[in-house]
Amino acid sequence: MFTVSVSRNGKEEYFRTVGFANLETEEKANQDTKYRIASISKVFTAVLIFKAIEEGKLKQNTKVSVFFPKIRNADDITITNLLEHTSGIKNISELKNFQKVKAANLSKEQLLDVLQKLPSDFPPGFKYSYSNSGYSVLAFILEKLYNKSYDELLAEKITVPLKMTNTEIGKNIKPENNEAKSYRFFKDWRKADDANLSFFFGSGDLVSTAVDLNKFFDALFSEKLISDKSLVQMKNLSQGLKYYVFEEYNGYGHTGSMTGFLSFSLYFPSQKLAISVTENGIRYDIYDITEYVVKHFLNKNYDYPDFSVVKLSDEELSKFVGDYEYKFNKTKVFNIYIEKNKLYLKSPGEDDYSSIYLEPKANNRFRYDIGQMDAVFDDKKGKLILIDSKNKKYEYKKRVKI
């Protein structure tokens, strides 16, 4: 379930929605349906930082200690370190107890206190290590610089001038506000958890639409937000932007992922082409979807994905049913079973909620699109071969019942 928007020279060329914004009520997505864009939020924070630099309020070599001296290694961490993910500040989402504490709804004061107590993984500037924490620190610095909330700065400097009416800081998902719920596919579509965004202030807490995202990236590369000098910094030093190559075309953008939501925004300067994909229900890899869209609008040849399936009877499927143990570790076991004429894979002890649907592509070959995995059975030898996206094979042997 996803939305695709494509614009060229700031004008929309293509828009399409697939699936539902709310599966329970079967409400379809539209141009104004908001998705959690997760880490694409970092590009907005980076742009606000560069605007502050251009306004003379900040320098790239300004030390974090000027604002928050209690942060570990604050005397050595610069704005550039935070932008480039080289600060060494531990990524808050990698804390050992993060899964337990992430349900807590933190105030900004509480989040800042957590950030100031985070350990350092390495000396500032020593290496690259992706960190949500660094961008949260940047957001706090912005609020201190302007004595305004991040919400106010976002509206004043980006969303209002660009008429991005559907981009804002997200809170709990509100379907009545045309916000999409997210879903995961196992046996069937199941609602994903509603992530707590208070931990991702400035790093992953925005909601937006594919249309708004294209407006943002078109404005960014048209120097309507920051100068060409600042944009060069963002492009060349990965300061909020990532670099992507599609054959001879250079693209810039970012991805985002959060509890069933996936997003991908790309901009190709040579073509003035903006492409954004926002997903709230994932059965097919977003990179593949985006690549098909990119190649189409760059007039490149591509093969359509094969969504065809074969029809197999319960009798034909039953020969694959059983427990299969990994060739090199017999404690690693998968159970294959049938339900309503469909074949499923699960680990023993897990409930059916975690089952994976194996879609039949041939008499003995099945596909799991989300994990980009093929399952090939040899019923005569009692074997199951799992093949991942890199064509690496894992052999399992069917357990013989005594």
CSV table of C-alpha atoms in Angstrom, one decimal:
chain,number,residue,atom,x,y,z
A,1,MET,CA,0.0,0.0,0.0
A,2,PHE,CA,1.8,3.1,-1.2
A,3,THR,CA,1.7,6.5,-2.9
A,4,VAL,CA,3.9,7.6,-5.8
A,5,SER,CA,4.3,11.2,-7.0
A,6,VAL,CA,6.6,12.4,-9.8
A,7,SER,CA,7.2,16.0,-10.7
A,8,ARG,CA,9.5,17.7,-13.3
A,9,ASN,CA,10.4,21.4,-13.2
A,10,GLY,CA,8.1,21.7,-10.1
A,11,LYS,CA,5.0,20.4,-12.0
A,12,GLU,CA,3.5,17.1,-11.2
A,13,GLU,CA,3.7,14.5,-14.1
A,14,TYR,CA,2.4,11.4,-12.3
A,15,PHE,CA,0.4,10.5,-9.2
A,16,ARG,CA,-0.9,7.1,-8.1
A,17,THR,CA,-2.1,5.5,-4.8
A,18,VAL,CA,-2.4,1.8,-4.2
A,19,GLY,CA,-4.2,0.3,-1.3
A,20,PHE,CA,-5.7,1.9,1.8
A,21,ALA,CA,-4.8,4.6,4.2
A,22,ASN,CA,-7.1,2.8,6.7
A,23,LEU,CA,-7.6,-0.9,6.0
A,24,GLU,CA,-10.2,-1.3,8.8
A,25,THR,CA,-12.5,1.2,7.2
A,26,GLU,CA,-11.2,0.5,3.6
A,27,GLU,CA,-10.5,4.2,3.2
A,28,LYS,CA,-8.3,4.8,0.2
A,29,ALA,CA,-5.3,7.1,0.3
A,30,ASN,CA,-5.4,10.4,-1.7
A,31,GLN,CA,-3.1,13.3,-2.5
A,32,ASP,CA,-3.5,14.7,1.0
A,33,THR,CA,-3.0,11.5,3.0
A,34,LYS,CA,-0.1,12.0,5.4
A,35,TYR,CA,2.6,9.3,6.0
A,36,ARG,CA,5.3,9.1,8.6
A,37,ILE,CA,8.5,9.9,6.6
A,38,ALA,CA,10.9,8.9,9.4
A,39,SER,CA,14.5,9.8,8.5
A,40,ILE,CA,13.6,12.0,5.6
A,41,SER,CA,12.9,14.4,8.4
A,42,LYS,CA,16.7,14.8,8.8
A,43,VAL,CA,16.9,16.7,5.4
A,44,PHE,CA,14.5,19.3,6.8
A,45,THR,CA,16.6,19.7,10.0
A,46,ALA,CA,19.8,20.0,7.9
A,47,VAL,CA,18.2,22.7,5.7
A,48,LEU,CA,17.2,24.7,8.8
A,49,ILE,CA,20.8,24.4,10.1
A,50,PHE,CA,22.2,25.8,6.8
A,51,LYS,CA,19.7,28.6,6.8
A,52,ALA,CA,20.9,29.5,10.3
A,53,ILE,CA,24.5,29.4,9.0
A,54,GLU,CA,23.6,31.7,6.1
A,55,GLU,CA,21.9,34.1,8.6
A,56,GLY,CA,25.1,34.3,10.5
A,57,LYS,CA,23.7,32.6,13.6
A,58,LEU,CA,26.0,29.6,13.4
A,59,LYS,CA,29.1,28.2,11.8
A,60,GLN,CA,29.9,24.7,10.7
A,61,ASN,CA,32.8,24.5,13.2
A,62,THR,CA,30.7,25.8,16.1
A,63,LYS,CA,31.1,23.4,19.1
A,64,VAL,CA,28.2,21.7,20.7
A,65,SER,CA,29.5,22.9,24.1
A,66,VAL,CA,28.3,26.4,23.2
A,67,PHE,CA,24.8,25.2,23.6
A,68,PHE,CA,24.8,21.9,25.5
A,69,PRO,CA,28.1,21.4,27.4
A,70,LYS,CA,26.8,18.4,29.3
A,71,ILE,CA,26.7,16.3,26.1
A,72,ARG,CA,29.6,13.8,26.0
A,73,ASN,CA,32.6,15.2,24.1
A,74,ALA,CA,30.7,18.5,23.5
A,75,ASP,CA,33.9,20.5,23.4
A,76,ASP,CA,35.1,18.4,20.4
A,77,ILE,CA,31.8,17.9,18.5
A,78,THR,CA,31.1,20.4,15.8
A,79,ILE,CA,27.9,21.2,13.8
A,80,THR,CA,29.5,19.4,10.9
A,81,ASN,CA,30.1,16.3,13.0
A,82,LEU,CA,26.4,16.2,13.8
A,83,LEU,CA,25.3,16.8,10.2
A,84,GLU,CA,27.7,14.1,8.9
A,85,HIS,CA,27.0,11.5,11.5
A,86,THR,CA,30.6,11.6,12.8
A,87,SER,CA,29.9,13.0,16.3
A,88,GLY,CA,30.3,9.6,18.0
A,89,ILE,CA,27.1,10.3,20.0
A,90,LYS,CA,25.4,6.9,20.5
A,91,ASN,CA,22.3,6.4,18.4
A,92,ILE,CA,19.5,6.5,20.8
A,93,SER,CA,17.6,3.7,19.0
A,94,GLU,CA,20.6,1.4,19.6
A,95,LEU,CA,20.4,1.5,23.3
A,96,LYS,CA,20.1,-1.9,24.9
A,97,ASN,CA,16.9,-1.1,26.7
A,98,PHE,CA,15.4,1.1,23.8
A,99,GLN,CA,12.7,-1.5,23.0
A,100,LYS,CA,11.5,-1.3,26.6
A,101,VAL,CA,11.6,2.4,27.1
A,102,LYS,CA,10.4,3.6,23.6
A,103,ALA,CA,6.8,3.4,24.7
A,104,ALA,CA,7.3,6.3,27.1
A,105,ASN,CA,6.1,9.7,25.8
A,106,LEU,CA,9.0,12.0,26.6
A,107,SER,CA,8.9,15.8,26.9
A,108,LYS,CA,11.6,17.7,25.1
A,109,GLU,CA,13.2,18.3,28.4
A,110,GLN,CA,13.3,14.6,29.2
A,111,LEU,CA,14.7,13.8,25.7
A,112,LEU,CA,17.4,16.4,26.1
A,113,ASP,CA,18.3,14.8,29.5
A,114,VAL,CA,18.6,11.4,27.8
A,115,LEU,CA,20.8,12.8,25.1
A,116,GLN,CA,23.1,14.4,27.6
A,117,LYS,CA,23.6,11.1,29.3
A,118,LEU,CA,24.3,9.0,26.1
A,119,PRO,CA,27.8,7.5,25.9
A,120,SER,CA,30.2,8.2,23.1
A,121,ASP,CA,30.9,5.3,20.7
A,122,PHE,CA,34.1,6.9,19.3
A,123,PRO,CA,36.0,10.2,19.3
A,124,PRO,CA,34.3,13.0,17.2
A,125,GLY,CA,35.4,12.9,13.5
A,126,PHE,CA,36.9,9.4,13.9
A,127,LYS,CA,34.4,7.6,11.6
A,128,TYR,CA,30.8,7.7,10.2
A,129,SER,CA,28.1,6.1,12.3
A,130,TYR,CA,24.4,6.9,11.6
A,131,SER,CA,22.9,8.6,14.6
A,132,ASN,CA,19.3,9.8,15.2
A,133,SER,CA,20.7,11.4,18.4
A,134,GLY,CA,22.9,13.8,16.5
A,135,TYR,CA,20.0,15.3,14.5
A,136,SER,CA,17.9,15.6,17.7
A,137,VAL,CA,20.8,17.7,19.1
A,138,LEU,CA,20.7,19.8,15.9
A,139,ALA,CA,17.0,20.4,16.5
A,140,PHE,CA,17.6,21.5,20.1
A,141,ILE,CA,20.3,23.9,18.9
A,142,LEU,CA,17.9,25.4,16.4
A,143,GLU,CA,15.3,26.1,19.1
A,144,LYS,CA,18.0,27.7,21.3
A,145,LEU,CA,19.3,29.8,18.4
A,146,TYR,CA,16.0,31.3,17.4
A,147,ASN,CA,14.2,31.0,20.8
A,148,LYS,CA,11.3,29.4,18.8
A,149,SER,CA,10.0,25.9,18.7
A,150,TYR,CA,11.0,23.5,15.9
A,151,ASP,CA,7.4,23.5,14.7
A,152,GLU,CA,7.4,27.3,14.4
A,153,LEU,CA,10.8,27.3,12.5
A,154,LEU,CA,9.6,24.5,10.1
A,155,ALA,CA,6.4,26.5,9.3
A,156,GLU,CA,8.2,29.9,9.0
A,157,LYS,CA,11.1,28.8,6.9
A,158,ILE,CA,9.9,25.8,4.9
A,159,THR,CA,6.3,24.7,4.9
A,160,VAL,CA,4.4,28.0,4.7
A,161,PRO,CA,6.6,29.6,2.0
A,162,LEU,CA,6.4,26.4,-0.1
A,163,LYS,CA,2.6,25.9,0.7
A,164,MET,CA,3.4,22.4,2.0
A,165,THR,CA,0.1,22.2,3.8
A,166,ASN,CA,0.4,18.5,4.7
A,167,THR,CA,3.8,18.5,6.4
A,168,GLU,CA,4.1,18.8,10.1
A,169,ILE,CA,5.5,17.2,13.3
A,170,GLY,CA,3.6,14.0,13.9
A,171,LYS,CA,2.1,12.8,17.1
A,172,ASN,CA,-0.2,9.8,17.6
A,173,ILE,CA,-1.7,8.7,14.3
A,174,LYS,CA,-5.1,10.3,13.7
A,175,PRO,CA,-7.1,8.8,10.8
A,176,GLU,CA,-9.6,11.7,11.1
A,177,ASN,CA,-6.6,14.0,10.1
A,178,ASN,CA,-6.1,12.0,7.0
A,179,GLU,CA,-3.1,10.2,8.4
A,180,ALA,CA,-2.3,6.7,7.2
A,181,LYS,CA,-2.1,3.8,9.5
A,182,SER,CA,0.7,1.3,8.8
A,183,TYR,CA,0.5,-2.4,8.3
A,184,ARG,CA,2.8,-5.5,8.0
A,185,PHE,CA,2.1,-8.6,5.9
A,186,PHE,CA,2.7,-12.0,7.3
A,187,LYS,CA,-0.3,-14.4,6.9
A,188,ASP,CA,-2.3,-11.4,6.0
A,189,TRP,CA,-2.3,-7.6,6.6
A,190,ARG,CA,-1.9,-6.8,10.3
A,191,LYS,CA,-1.8,-3.3,11.8
A,192,ALA,CA,1.7,-2.2,12.9
A,193,ASP,CA,2.5,-0.5,16.2
A,194,ASP,CA,2.1,3.2,16.4
A,195,ALA,CA,5.6,4.3,17.1
A,196,ASN,CA,6.4,7.0,19.7
A,197,LEU,CA,7.8,9.9,17.8
A,198,SER,CA,9.0,11.8,20.9
A,199,PHE,CA,12.4,9.9,20.7
A,200,PHE,CA,13.0,11.1,17.2
A,201,PHE,CA,12.7,14.9,17.6
A,202,GLY,CA,14.4,16.5,14.6
A,203,SER,CA,15.5,13.1,13.2
A,204,GLY,CA,12.4,11.2,12.3
A,205,ASP,CA,9.2,12.9,13.6
A,206,LEU,CA,7.7,14.5,10.5
A,207,VAL,CA,4.6,13.4,8.6
A,208,SER,CA,4.2,14.5,5.0
A,209,THR,CA,2.9,13.4,1.6
A,210,ALA,CA,4.7,12.3,-1.6
A,211,VAL,CA,3.4,15.5,-3.3
A,212,ASP,CA,4.8,17.8,-0.5
A,213,LEU,CA,8.1,16.0,-0.5
A,214,ASN,CA,8.6,16.6,-4.2
A,215,LYS,CA,7.8,20.3,-3.6
A,216,PHE,CA,10.5,20.4,-0.9
A,217,PHE,CA,13.2,18.7,-2.9
A,218,ASP,CA,12.4,20.8,-6.0
A,219,ALA,CA,12.7,24.0,-3.9
A,220,LEU,CA,15.9,22.8,-2.3
A,221,PHE,CA,17.6,22.2,-5.6
A,222,SER,CA,16.2,25.4,-7.1
A,223,GLU,CA,17.9,27.4,-4.4
A,224,LYS,CA,14.6,28.6,-2.9
A,225,LEU,CA,15.5,27.4,0.5
A,226,ILE,CA,19.3,27.7,0.8
A,227,SER,CA,22.1,29.0,-1.4
A,228,ASP,CA,24.0,26.9,-4.0
A,229,LYS,CA,27.1,27.0,-1.7
A,230,SER,CA,25.1,25.4,1.1
A,231,LEU,CA,23.6,22.9,-1.2
A,232,VAL,CA,27.0,21.9,-2.5
A,233,GLN,CA,28.0,21.2,1.2
A,234,MET,CA,24.9,19.0,1.7
A,235,LYS,CA,25.6,17.1,-1.5
A,236,ASN,CA,29.3,16.6,-1.3
A,237,LEU,CA,29.6,15.9,2.4
A,238,SER,CA,26.4,13.8,3.0
A,239,GLN,CA,25.2,16.5,5.4
A,240,GLY,CA,21.5,15.5,5.4
A,241,LEU,CA,21.5,14.3,1.8
A,242,LYS,CA,22.4,10.9,0.4
A,243,TYR,CA,23.9,10.2,-3.0
A,244,TYR,CA,22.3,7.7,-5.4
A,245,VAL,CA,23.4,6.6,-8.9
A,246,PHE,CA,21.1,5.3,-11.6
A,247,GLU,CA,23.2,4.4,-14.5
A,248,GLU,CA,24.6,7.8,-15.7
A,249,TYR,CA,22.3,9.9,-13.6
A,250,ASN,CA,23.2,11.3,-10.2
A,251,GLY,CA,20.4,11.5,-7.7
A,252,TYR,CA,20.2,12.9,-4.2
A,253,GLY,CA,17.7,12.3,-1.5
A,254,HIS,CA,16.9,10.2,1.6
A,255,THR,CA,15.0,7.2,2.8
A,256,GLY,CA,12.9,6.7,5.9
A,257,SER,CA,11.7,3.6,7.8
A,258,MET,CA,9.4,3.3,10.9
A,259,THR,CA,7.0,0.6,12.1
A,260,GLY,CA,5.5,-0.4,8.8
A,261,PHE,CA,6.1,3.0,7.1
A,262,LEU,CA,8.8,3.3,4.3
A,263,SER,CA,9.6,6.4,2.3
A,264,PHE,CA,12.0,7.3,-0.4
A,265,SER,CA,12.6,10.7,-2.0
A,266,LEU,CA,14.9,11.3,-4.9
A,267,TYR,CA,15.9,14.3,-7.0
A,268,PHE,CA,17.8,14.2,-10.2
A,269,PRO,CA,19.3,17.7,-10.8
A,270,SER,CA,20.1,17.2,-14.5
A,271,GLN,CA,16.5,16.3,-15.2
A,272,LYS,CA,14.9,18.5,-12.6
A,273,LEU,CA,13.0,15.4,-11.7
A,274,ALA,CA,11.6,14.7,-8.2
A,275,ILE,CA,10.3,11.2,-7.3
A,276,SER,CA,8.8,10.3,-3.9
A,277,VAL,CA,7.3,7.0,-2.7
A,278,THR,CA,5.5,6.8,0.7
A,279,GLU,CA,4.4,3.3,1.9
A,280,ASN,CA,2.2,2.2,4.8
A,281,GLY,CA,2.0,-1.4,3.9
A,282,ILE,CA,4.9,-3.4,2.6
A,283,ARG,CA,4.8,-6.5,0.5
A,284,TYR,CA,7.3,-5.5,-2.2
A,285,ASP,CA,10.7,-3.8,-1.8
A,286,ILE,CA,10.5,0.0,-1.9
A,287,TYR,CA,13.9,0.3,-3.7
A,288,ASP,CA,12.6,-1.9,-6.5
A,289,ILE,CA,9.4,0.1,-6.8
A,290,THR,CA,11.4,3.3,-6.8
A,291,GLU,CA,13.8,1.9,-9.4
A,292,TYR,CA,11.0,1.0,-11.8
A,293,VAL,CA,9.6,4.6,-11.5
A,294,VAL,CA,13.0,6.2,-11.9
A,295,LYS,CA,13.9,4.1,-15.0
A,296,HIS,CA,10.5,4.9,-16.6
A,297,PHE,CA,10.8,8.6,-16.2
A,298,LEU,CA,14.5,8.6,-17.2
A,299,ASN,CA,13.4,6.7,-20.4
A,300,LYS,CA,15.4,3.6,-19.5
A,301,ASN,CA,14.5,0.0,-20.4
A,302,TYR,CA,13.4,-2.2,-17.6
A,303,ASP,CA,11.7,-5.5,-17.1
A,304,TYR,CA,8.3,-5.5,-15.4
A,305,PRO,CA,8.2,-7.6,-12.2
A,306,ASP,CA,6.6,-11.0,-12.5
A,307,PHE,CA,3.5,-11.1,-10.2
A,308,SER,CA,2.1,-14.2,-11.8
A,309,VAL,CA,1.4,-17.2,-9.5
A,310,VAL,CA,0.5,-20.8,-10.2
A,311,LYS,CA,-2.5,-22.6,-8.7
A,312,LEU,CA,-1.6,-25.7,-6.6
A,313,SER,CA,-4.0,-28.0,-4.9
A,314,ASP,CA,-3.8,-29.0,-1.3
A,315,GLU,CA,-2.6,-32.4,-2.4
A,316,GLU,CA,0.2,-30.8,-4.4
A,317,LEU,CA,1.1,-28.6,-1.5
A,318,SER,CA,0.9,-31.3,1.2
A,319,LYS,CA,4.1,-33.0,0.0
A,320,PHE,CA,6.1,-29.9,1.2
A,321,VAL,CA,4.5,-29.9,4.7
A,322,GLY,CA,6.7,-30.7,7.7
A,323,ASP,CA,9.6,-29.5,9.9
A,324,TYR,CA,12.9,-28.6,8.2
A,325,GLU,CA,16.2,-28.3,10.1
A,326,TYR,CA,19.2,-26.3,8.9
A,327,LYS,CA,22.0,-28.3,7.4
A,328,PHE,CA,24.7,-26.8,9.7
A,329,ASN,CA,22.6,-26.2,12.8
A,330,LYS,CA,19.9,-28.7,13.6
A,331,THR,CA,18.4,-26.4,16.3
A,332,LYS,CA,17.4,-24.0,13.6
A,333,VAL,CA,14.1,-25.3,12.3
A,334,PHE,CA,11.2,-24.1,10.1
A,335,ASN,CA,7.7,-25.5,10.0
A,336,ILE,CA,5.9,-25.6,6.7
A,337,TYR,CA,2.1,-25.9,6.9
A,338,ILE,CA,-1.0,-25.4,4.8
A,339,GLU,CA,-4.0,-23.3,5.6
A,340,LYS,CA,-6.9,-22.5,3.2
A,341,ASN,CA,-5.0,-23.7,0.2
A,342,LYS,CA,-1.9,-21.6,1.0
A,343,LEU,CA,1.6,-22.6,2.1
A,344,TYR,CA,3.2,-20.9,5.1
A,345,LEU,CA,6.5,-20.9,6.8
A,346,LYS,CA,7.1,-20.2,10.5
A,347,SER,CA,9.5,-21.0,13.3
A,348,PRO,CA,8.3,-23.5,16.0
A,349,GLY,CA,6.8,-21.9,19.0
A,350,GLU,CA,5.8,-18.8,17.1
A,351,ASP,CA,2.1,-18.1,16.6
A,352,ASP,CA,0.4,-18.0,13.2
A,353,TYR,CA,0.7,-14.2,13.4
A,354,SER,CA,4.4,-14.5,12.5
A,355,SER,CA,3.8,-16.9,9.6
A,356,ILE,CA,5.2,-16.0,6.2
A,357,TYR,CA,3.1,-16.6,3.2
A,358,LEU,CA,5.0,-18.5,0.4
A,359,GLU,CA,3.5,-17.5,-2.9
A,360,PRO,CA,3.7,-20.3,-5.6
A,361,LYS,CA,5.7,-19.3,-8.7
A,362,ALA,CA,6.1,-22.9,-10.0
A,363,ASN,CA,5.3,-26.4,-8.9
A,364,ASN,CA,8.1,-26.5,-6.3
A,365,ARG,CA,9.2,-22.8,-6.2
A,366,PHE,CA,7.7,-20.2,-3.9
A,367,ARG,CA,8.4,-16.5,-3.3
A,368,TYR,CA,8.4,-14.2,-0.2
A,369,ASP,CA,8.5,-10.7,-1.7
A,370,ILE,CA,9.0,-8.7,1.5
A,371,GLY,CA,12.2,-10.6,2.4
A,372,GLN,CA,13.1,-11.0,-1.3
A,373,MET,CA,13.5,-14.7,-0.6
A,374,ASP,CA,12.8,-17.8,-2.7
A,375,ALA,CA,11.9,-21.2,-1.3
A,376,VAL,CA,12.7,-24.2,-3.5
A,377,PHE,CA,11.5,-27.7,-2.5
A,378,ASP,CA,12.9,-31.0,-3.6
A,379,ASP,CA,10.2,-33.4,-2.1
A,380,LYS,CA,12.0,-36.5,-3.4
A,381,LYS,CA,15.1,-35.7,-1.4
A,382,GLY,CA,13.2,-34.0,1.4
A,383,LYS,CA,15.1,-30.7,1.0
A,384,LEU,CA,14.2,-27.0,1.3
A,385,ILE,CA,16.5,-24.4,-0.2
A,386,LEU,CA,16.1,-20.8,0.9
A,387,ILE,CA,17.6,-18.3,-1.5
A,388,ASP,CA,18.1,-14.7,-0.4
A,389,SER,CA,18.3,-11.5,-2.5
A,390,LYS,CA,22.1,-12.0,-3.0
A,391,ASN,CA,21.5,-15.5,-4.3
A,392,LYS,CA,23.0,-17.0,-1.2
A,393,LYS,CA,21.5,-20.5,-0.5
A,394,TYR,CA,20.6,-22.1,2.8
A,395,GLU,CA,19.8,-25.8,2.8
A,396,TYR,CA,17.3,-27.4,5.1
A,397,LYS,CA,16.5,-31.1,5.5
A,398,LYS,CA,13.0,-32.4,6.2
A,399,ARG,CA,12.7,-34.2,9.5
A,400,VAL,CA,11.5,-37.7,9.3
A,401,LYS,CA,8.7,-38.6,11.6
A,402,ILE,CA,9.3,-41.7,13.7
